[in-house]
């Protein structure tokens, strides 16, 4: 079953809505996909193919949208995108009973800018989830996070690609020119020292060496952060060591999402973490 354009924030704004692809209404597991497009482009309708593929494999998946930054530089700026997506997660967990019997487990997949969003939510629940009603319960429902062809440090992206107008423009449009905001919007730069007793969800980072838009330094640096978090807090018996796979995907930035290798990697990971 497929349901389109369900509002997640009690309004008529098409960008604050989601599509549900439901294989089994009583399955407590739900995948949520956050699309990329540099925070200023992309739409859930572009990823219908993904919804249908997971659906055919028997998974329930939500593909959502969030308000995009304006190319004229009028915002909305970070943290708008992440706040929208957090509200969507809240709706899915607590208000989706018309469509899903009981959503217990959330599995986030973020692509490109969407990997920044899913990373912000998973690593900074204090800001994005805890202020919402039953925010801790919502956070605990996140059972896995996958970042693919992701942006994890905006200042680093500015450093490596800032000489290219395309990158400079979308960074300014989504984060202004305030370096503090760029840092604040980077999952890689969240202060780890404050994360004592933080529960890191099982995490998988996928990246293709043939991504012509983002090279390996984003996922490699993020690897250091995730491993640091794991080392800081891990309870070997319970916690899942973050995984990094920079070999399986071979297509370019957007094309990876249509490759069988991507679906295999996601499904293997979900099986491993006992989806
Ligand atoms: N087509 C996009 C560009 C884009 O998505 C992008 C370009 C370079 C590096 C990362 C990108 N997307 C990340 O979400 C745009 O120009 O808005």
CSV table of N, CA and C and ligand atoms in Angstrom, one decimal, residues 36-38 40-41 71 112-113 151 166-167 170 213-214 253, ligand 1:
chain,number,residue,atom,x,y,z
A,36,UNK,N,18.8,14.0,-0.4
A,36,UNK,CA,19.8,15.1,-0.5
A,36,UNK,C,19.4,16.1,-1.5
A,37,UNK,N,20.4,16.8,-2.0
A,37,UNK,CA,20.1,17.9,-2.9
A,37,UNK,C,20.6,19.3,-2.3
A,38,UNK,N,21.6,19.2,-1.5
A,38,UNK,CA,22.3,20.4,-1.0
A,38,UNK,C,21.4,21.3,-0.2
A,40,UNK,N,18.7,22.4,-0.8
A,40,UNK,CA,18.0,23.5,-1.5
A,40,UNK,C,17.2,22.8,-2.7
A,41,UNK,N,17.4,21.6,-2.9
A,41,UNK,CA,16.7,20.9,-4.1
A,41,UNK,C,16.4,19.5,-3.7
A,71,UNK,N,17.2,29.6,-3.1
A,71,UNK,CA,18.4,29.9,-3.8
A,71,UNK,C,18.7,31.4,-3.9
A,112,UNK,N,23.6,12.2,1.2
A,112,UNK,CA,24.2,13.6,0.9
A,112,UNK,C,23.8,14.6,2.0
A,113,UNK,N,23.1,15.6,1.7
A,113,UNK,CA,22.7,16.6,2.7
A,113,UNK,C,21.7,15.8,3.7
A,151,UNK,N,27.4,14.4,3.7
A,151,UNK,CA,28.1,15.6,4.2
A,151,UNK,C,28.0,15.6,5.7
A,166,UNK,N,29.3,26.6,-7.0
A,166,UNK,CA,28.2,25.7,-6.6
A,166,UNK,C,28.1,25.4,-5.1
A,167,UNK,N,29.3,25.0,-4.6
A,167,UNK,CA,29.4,24.6,-3.2
A,167,UNK,C,29.2,25.8,-2.3
A,170,UNK,N,25.5,26.9,-2.2
A,170,UNK,CA,24.5,26.1,-1.4
A,170,UNK,C,24.8,26.1,0.1
A,213,UNK,N,31.0,14.3,-6.7
A,213,UNK,CA,30.6,15.5,-6.0
A,213,UNK,C,31.2,15.6,-4.6
A,214,UNK,N,31.4,14.4,-3.9
A,214,UNK,CA,31.9,14.4,-2.6
A,214,UNK,C,33.0,13.3,-2.5
A,253,UNK,N,27.5,9.9,-7.4
A,253,UNK,CA,26.8,10.5,-6.2
A,253,UNK,C,25.3,10.1,-6.1
B,1,LIG,N1,21.8,19.6,-7.6
B,1,LIG,C1,22.2,20.2,-6.4
B,1,LIG,C2,23.6,20.0,-6.0
B,1,LIG,C3,23.8,18.9,-5.1
B,1,LIG,O1,22.9,18.2,-4.7
B,1,LIG,C4,25.1,18.7,-4.5
B,1,LIG,C5,26.2,19.2,-5.2
B,1,LIG,C6,27.5,19.0,-4.7
B,1,LIG,C7,27.7,18.3,-3.5
B,1,LIG,C8,26.6,17.7,-2.9
B,1,LIG,C9,25.3,17.9,-3.4
B,1,LIG,N2,24.2,17.5,-2.7
B,1,LIG,C10,24.1,17.2,-1.4
B,1,LIG,O2,23.1,16.9,-0.9
B,1,LIG,C11,21.9,21.7,-6.5
B,1,LIG,O3,22.6,22.4,-7.3
B,1,LIG,O4,21.1,22.2,-5.7
